[in-house]
CSV table of C-alpha atoms in Angstrom, one decimal:
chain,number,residue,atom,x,y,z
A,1,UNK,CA,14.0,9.1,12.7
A,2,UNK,CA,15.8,6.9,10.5
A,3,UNK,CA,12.9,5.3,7.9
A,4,UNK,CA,15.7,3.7,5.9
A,5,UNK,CA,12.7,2.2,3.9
A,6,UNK,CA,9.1,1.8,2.9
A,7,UNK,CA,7.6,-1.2,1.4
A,8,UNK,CA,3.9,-1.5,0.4
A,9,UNK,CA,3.6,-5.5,0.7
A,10,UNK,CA,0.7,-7.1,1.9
A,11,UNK,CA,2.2,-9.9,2.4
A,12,UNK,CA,4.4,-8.5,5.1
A,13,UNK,CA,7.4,-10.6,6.4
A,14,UNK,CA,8.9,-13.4,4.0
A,15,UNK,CA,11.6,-14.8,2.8
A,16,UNK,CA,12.4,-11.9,0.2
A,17,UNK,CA,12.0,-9.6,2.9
A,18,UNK,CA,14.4,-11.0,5.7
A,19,UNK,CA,16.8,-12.5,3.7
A,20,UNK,CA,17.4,-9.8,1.1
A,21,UNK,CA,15.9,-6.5,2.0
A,22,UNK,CA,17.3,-6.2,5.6
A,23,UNK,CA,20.5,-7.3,4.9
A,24,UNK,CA,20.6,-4.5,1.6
A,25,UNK,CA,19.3,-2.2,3.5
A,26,UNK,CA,21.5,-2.7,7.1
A,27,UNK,CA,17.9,-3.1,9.1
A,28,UNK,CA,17.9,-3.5,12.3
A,29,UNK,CA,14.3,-3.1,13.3
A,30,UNK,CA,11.3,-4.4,11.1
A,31,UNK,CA,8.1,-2.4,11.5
A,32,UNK,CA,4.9,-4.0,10.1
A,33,UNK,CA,2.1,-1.4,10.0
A,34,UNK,CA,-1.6,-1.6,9.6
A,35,UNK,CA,-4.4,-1.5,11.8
A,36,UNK,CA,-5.9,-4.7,11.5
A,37,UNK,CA,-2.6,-6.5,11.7
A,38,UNK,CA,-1.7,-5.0,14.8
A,39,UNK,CA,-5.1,-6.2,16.6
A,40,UNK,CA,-4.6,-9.4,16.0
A,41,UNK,CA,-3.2,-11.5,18.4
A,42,UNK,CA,-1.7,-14.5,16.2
A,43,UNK,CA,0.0,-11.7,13.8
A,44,UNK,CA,1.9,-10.0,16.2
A,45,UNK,CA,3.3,-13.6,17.9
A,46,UNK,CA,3.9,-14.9,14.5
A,47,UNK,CA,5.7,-12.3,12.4
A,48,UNK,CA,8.4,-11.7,14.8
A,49,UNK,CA,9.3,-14.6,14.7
A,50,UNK,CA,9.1,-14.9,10.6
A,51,UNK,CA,12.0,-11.8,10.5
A,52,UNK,CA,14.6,-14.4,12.1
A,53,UNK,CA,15.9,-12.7,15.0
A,54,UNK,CA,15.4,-9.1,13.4
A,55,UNK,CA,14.0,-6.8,16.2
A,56,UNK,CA,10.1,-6.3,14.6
A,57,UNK,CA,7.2,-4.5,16.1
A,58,UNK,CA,3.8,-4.7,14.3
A,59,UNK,CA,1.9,-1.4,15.3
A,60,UNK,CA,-0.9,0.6,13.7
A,61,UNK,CA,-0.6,3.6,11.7
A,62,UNK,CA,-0.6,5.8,14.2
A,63,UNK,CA,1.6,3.5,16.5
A,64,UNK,CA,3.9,3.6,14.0
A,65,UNK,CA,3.9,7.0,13.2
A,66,UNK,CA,4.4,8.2,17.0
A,67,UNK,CA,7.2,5.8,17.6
A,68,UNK,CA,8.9,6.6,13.9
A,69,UNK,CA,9.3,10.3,15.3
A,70,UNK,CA,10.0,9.6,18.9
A,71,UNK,CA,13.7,10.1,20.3
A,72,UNK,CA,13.7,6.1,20.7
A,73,UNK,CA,13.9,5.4,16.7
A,74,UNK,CA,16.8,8.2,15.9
A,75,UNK,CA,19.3,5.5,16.2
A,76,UNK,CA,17.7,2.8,14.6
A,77,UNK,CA,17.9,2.0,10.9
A,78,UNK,CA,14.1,1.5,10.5
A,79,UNK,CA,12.7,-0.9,7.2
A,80,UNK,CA,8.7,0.1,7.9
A,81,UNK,CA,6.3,-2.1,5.4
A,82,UNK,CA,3.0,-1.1,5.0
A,83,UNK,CA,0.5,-4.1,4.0
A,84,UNK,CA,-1.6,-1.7,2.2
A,85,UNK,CA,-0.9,1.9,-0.3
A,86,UNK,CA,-3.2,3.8,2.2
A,87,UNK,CA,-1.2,2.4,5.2
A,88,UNK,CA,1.4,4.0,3.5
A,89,UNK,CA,-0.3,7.2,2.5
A,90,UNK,CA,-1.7,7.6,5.7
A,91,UNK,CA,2.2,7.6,7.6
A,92,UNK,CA,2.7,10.2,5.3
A,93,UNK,CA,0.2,12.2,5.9
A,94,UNK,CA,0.9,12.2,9.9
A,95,UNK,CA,4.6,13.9,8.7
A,96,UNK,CA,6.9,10.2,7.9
A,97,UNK,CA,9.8,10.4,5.8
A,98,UNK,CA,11.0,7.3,4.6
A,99,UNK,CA,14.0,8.1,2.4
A,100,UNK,CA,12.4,5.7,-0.1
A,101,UNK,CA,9.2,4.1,-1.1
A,102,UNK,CA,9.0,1.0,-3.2
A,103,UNK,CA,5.8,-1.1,-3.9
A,104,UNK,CA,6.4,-4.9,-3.4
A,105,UNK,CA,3.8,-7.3,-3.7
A,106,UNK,CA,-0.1,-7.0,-3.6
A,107,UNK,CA,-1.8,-10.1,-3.9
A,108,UNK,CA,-5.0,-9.5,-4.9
A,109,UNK,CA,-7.5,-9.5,-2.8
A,110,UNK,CA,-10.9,-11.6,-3.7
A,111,UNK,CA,-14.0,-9.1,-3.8
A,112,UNK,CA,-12.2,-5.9,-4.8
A,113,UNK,CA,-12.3,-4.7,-8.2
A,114,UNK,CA,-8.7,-5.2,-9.0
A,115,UNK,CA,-6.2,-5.1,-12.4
A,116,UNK,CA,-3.1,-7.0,-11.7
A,117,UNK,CA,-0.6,-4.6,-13.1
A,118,UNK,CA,2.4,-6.8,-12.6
A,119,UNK,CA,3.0,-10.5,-12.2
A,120,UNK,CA,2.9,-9.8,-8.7
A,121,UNK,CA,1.1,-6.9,-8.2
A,122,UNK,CA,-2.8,-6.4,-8.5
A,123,UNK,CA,-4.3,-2.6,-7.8
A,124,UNK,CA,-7.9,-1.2,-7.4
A,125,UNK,CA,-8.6,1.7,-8.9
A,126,UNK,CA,-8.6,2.7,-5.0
A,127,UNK,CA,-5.1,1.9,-4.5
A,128,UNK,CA,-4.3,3.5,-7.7
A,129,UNK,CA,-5.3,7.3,-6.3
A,130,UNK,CA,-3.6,6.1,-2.7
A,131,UNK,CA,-0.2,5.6,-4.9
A,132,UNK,CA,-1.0,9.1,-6.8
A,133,UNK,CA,-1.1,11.0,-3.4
A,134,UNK,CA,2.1,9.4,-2.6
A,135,UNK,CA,3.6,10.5,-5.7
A,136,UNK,CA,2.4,13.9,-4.8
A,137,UNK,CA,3.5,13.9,-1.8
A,138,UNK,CA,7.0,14.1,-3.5
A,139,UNK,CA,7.7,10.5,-3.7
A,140,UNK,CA,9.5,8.4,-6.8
A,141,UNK,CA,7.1,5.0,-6.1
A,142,UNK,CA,9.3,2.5,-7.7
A,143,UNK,CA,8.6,-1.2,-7.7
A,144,UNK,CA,11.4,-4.0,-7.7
A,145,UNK,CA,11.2,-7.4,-6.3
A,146,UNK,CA,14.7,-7.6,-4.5
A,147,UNK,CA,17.2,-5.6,-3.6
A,148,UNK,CA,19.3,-5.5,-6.6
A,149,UNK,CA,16.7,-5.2,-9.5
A,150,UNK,CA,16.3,-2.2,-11.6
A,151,UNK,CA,13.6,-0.1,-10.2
A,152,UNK,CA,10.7,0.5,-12.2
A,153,UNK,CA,9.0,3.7,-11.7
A,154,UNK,CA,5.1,2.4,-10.5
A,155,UNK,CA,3.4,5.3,-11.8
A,156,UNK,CA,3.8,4.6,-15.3
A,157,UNK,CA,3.6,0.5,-15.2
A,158,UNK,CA,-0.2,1.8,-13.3
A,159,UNK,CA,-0.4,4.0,-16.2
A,160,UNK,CA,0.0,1.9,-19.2
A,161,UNK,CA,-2.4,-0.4,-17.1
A,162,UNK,CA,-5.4,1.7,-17.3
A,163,UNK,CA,-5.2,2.6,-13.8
């Protein structure tokens, strides 16, 4: 398999993501993953066709897991985003190995009990421990907006947050 990248972004496909991130990253399948996304009927028409012509499947974790490790991925150059840190956690867990992990944006979402770390970034202290096991898992999480930015390392920007 051939994870080129993980993104934890729950806003999925945009313009930052199909414009600057595929092309960085030579991408030639998009894989959304979360469970809810991949039930719902209007999200799997309607991403595809947001990545602009980039092959993208939009699968559950498991889905996505199963397919990440099956002989039909090997020659792809897979960019997997996660919408959520225990989307992520959880591919991990069933044996992915993205050869890197960078958090992108989370919008907060109304009803959670969340700190918005970064300008663009809100956490629960939830999604904090999620990012922790990541870490442990023996993961640099490192957050940058495009391609070319200096990464920051996400641990320590939850850190000096409180989280």
């Amino acid at each position: 398999m051939t994870v080129v990248h993980m993104r934890i972004d729950n806003r999925l496909i945009h313009g930052q993501v199909t414009i600057s991130w595929v092309g960085a990253l030579r991408a030639d399948h998009l894989i959304v993953c979360n469970d809810q996304v991949a039930q719902d009927e209007i999200q799997k028409m309607m991403l595809p066709q947001a990545a602009r012509g980039v092959k993208t499947s939009v699968l559950s974790v498991d889905e996505t897991a199963a397919y990440c490790t099956s002989d039909e991925s090997e020659r792809e150059r897979i960019f997997l985003i996660a919408k959520f840190p225990s989307d992520a956690l959880a591919l991990l867990e069933q044996g992915l190995k993205p050869k890197e992990i960078n958090v992108g944006n989370q919008a907060p979402i109304p009803g959670t009990k969340f700190k918005m770390v970064m300008r663009t970034l809100a956490a629960t202290a939830e999604d904090a421990d999620a990012y922790r096991k990541i870490a442990a898992e023996g993961y640099r999480l490192t957050c940058k907006m495009m391609p070319n930015d200096r990464p920051q390392n996400f641990l320590e920007v939850l850190s000096k947050k409180g989280l």
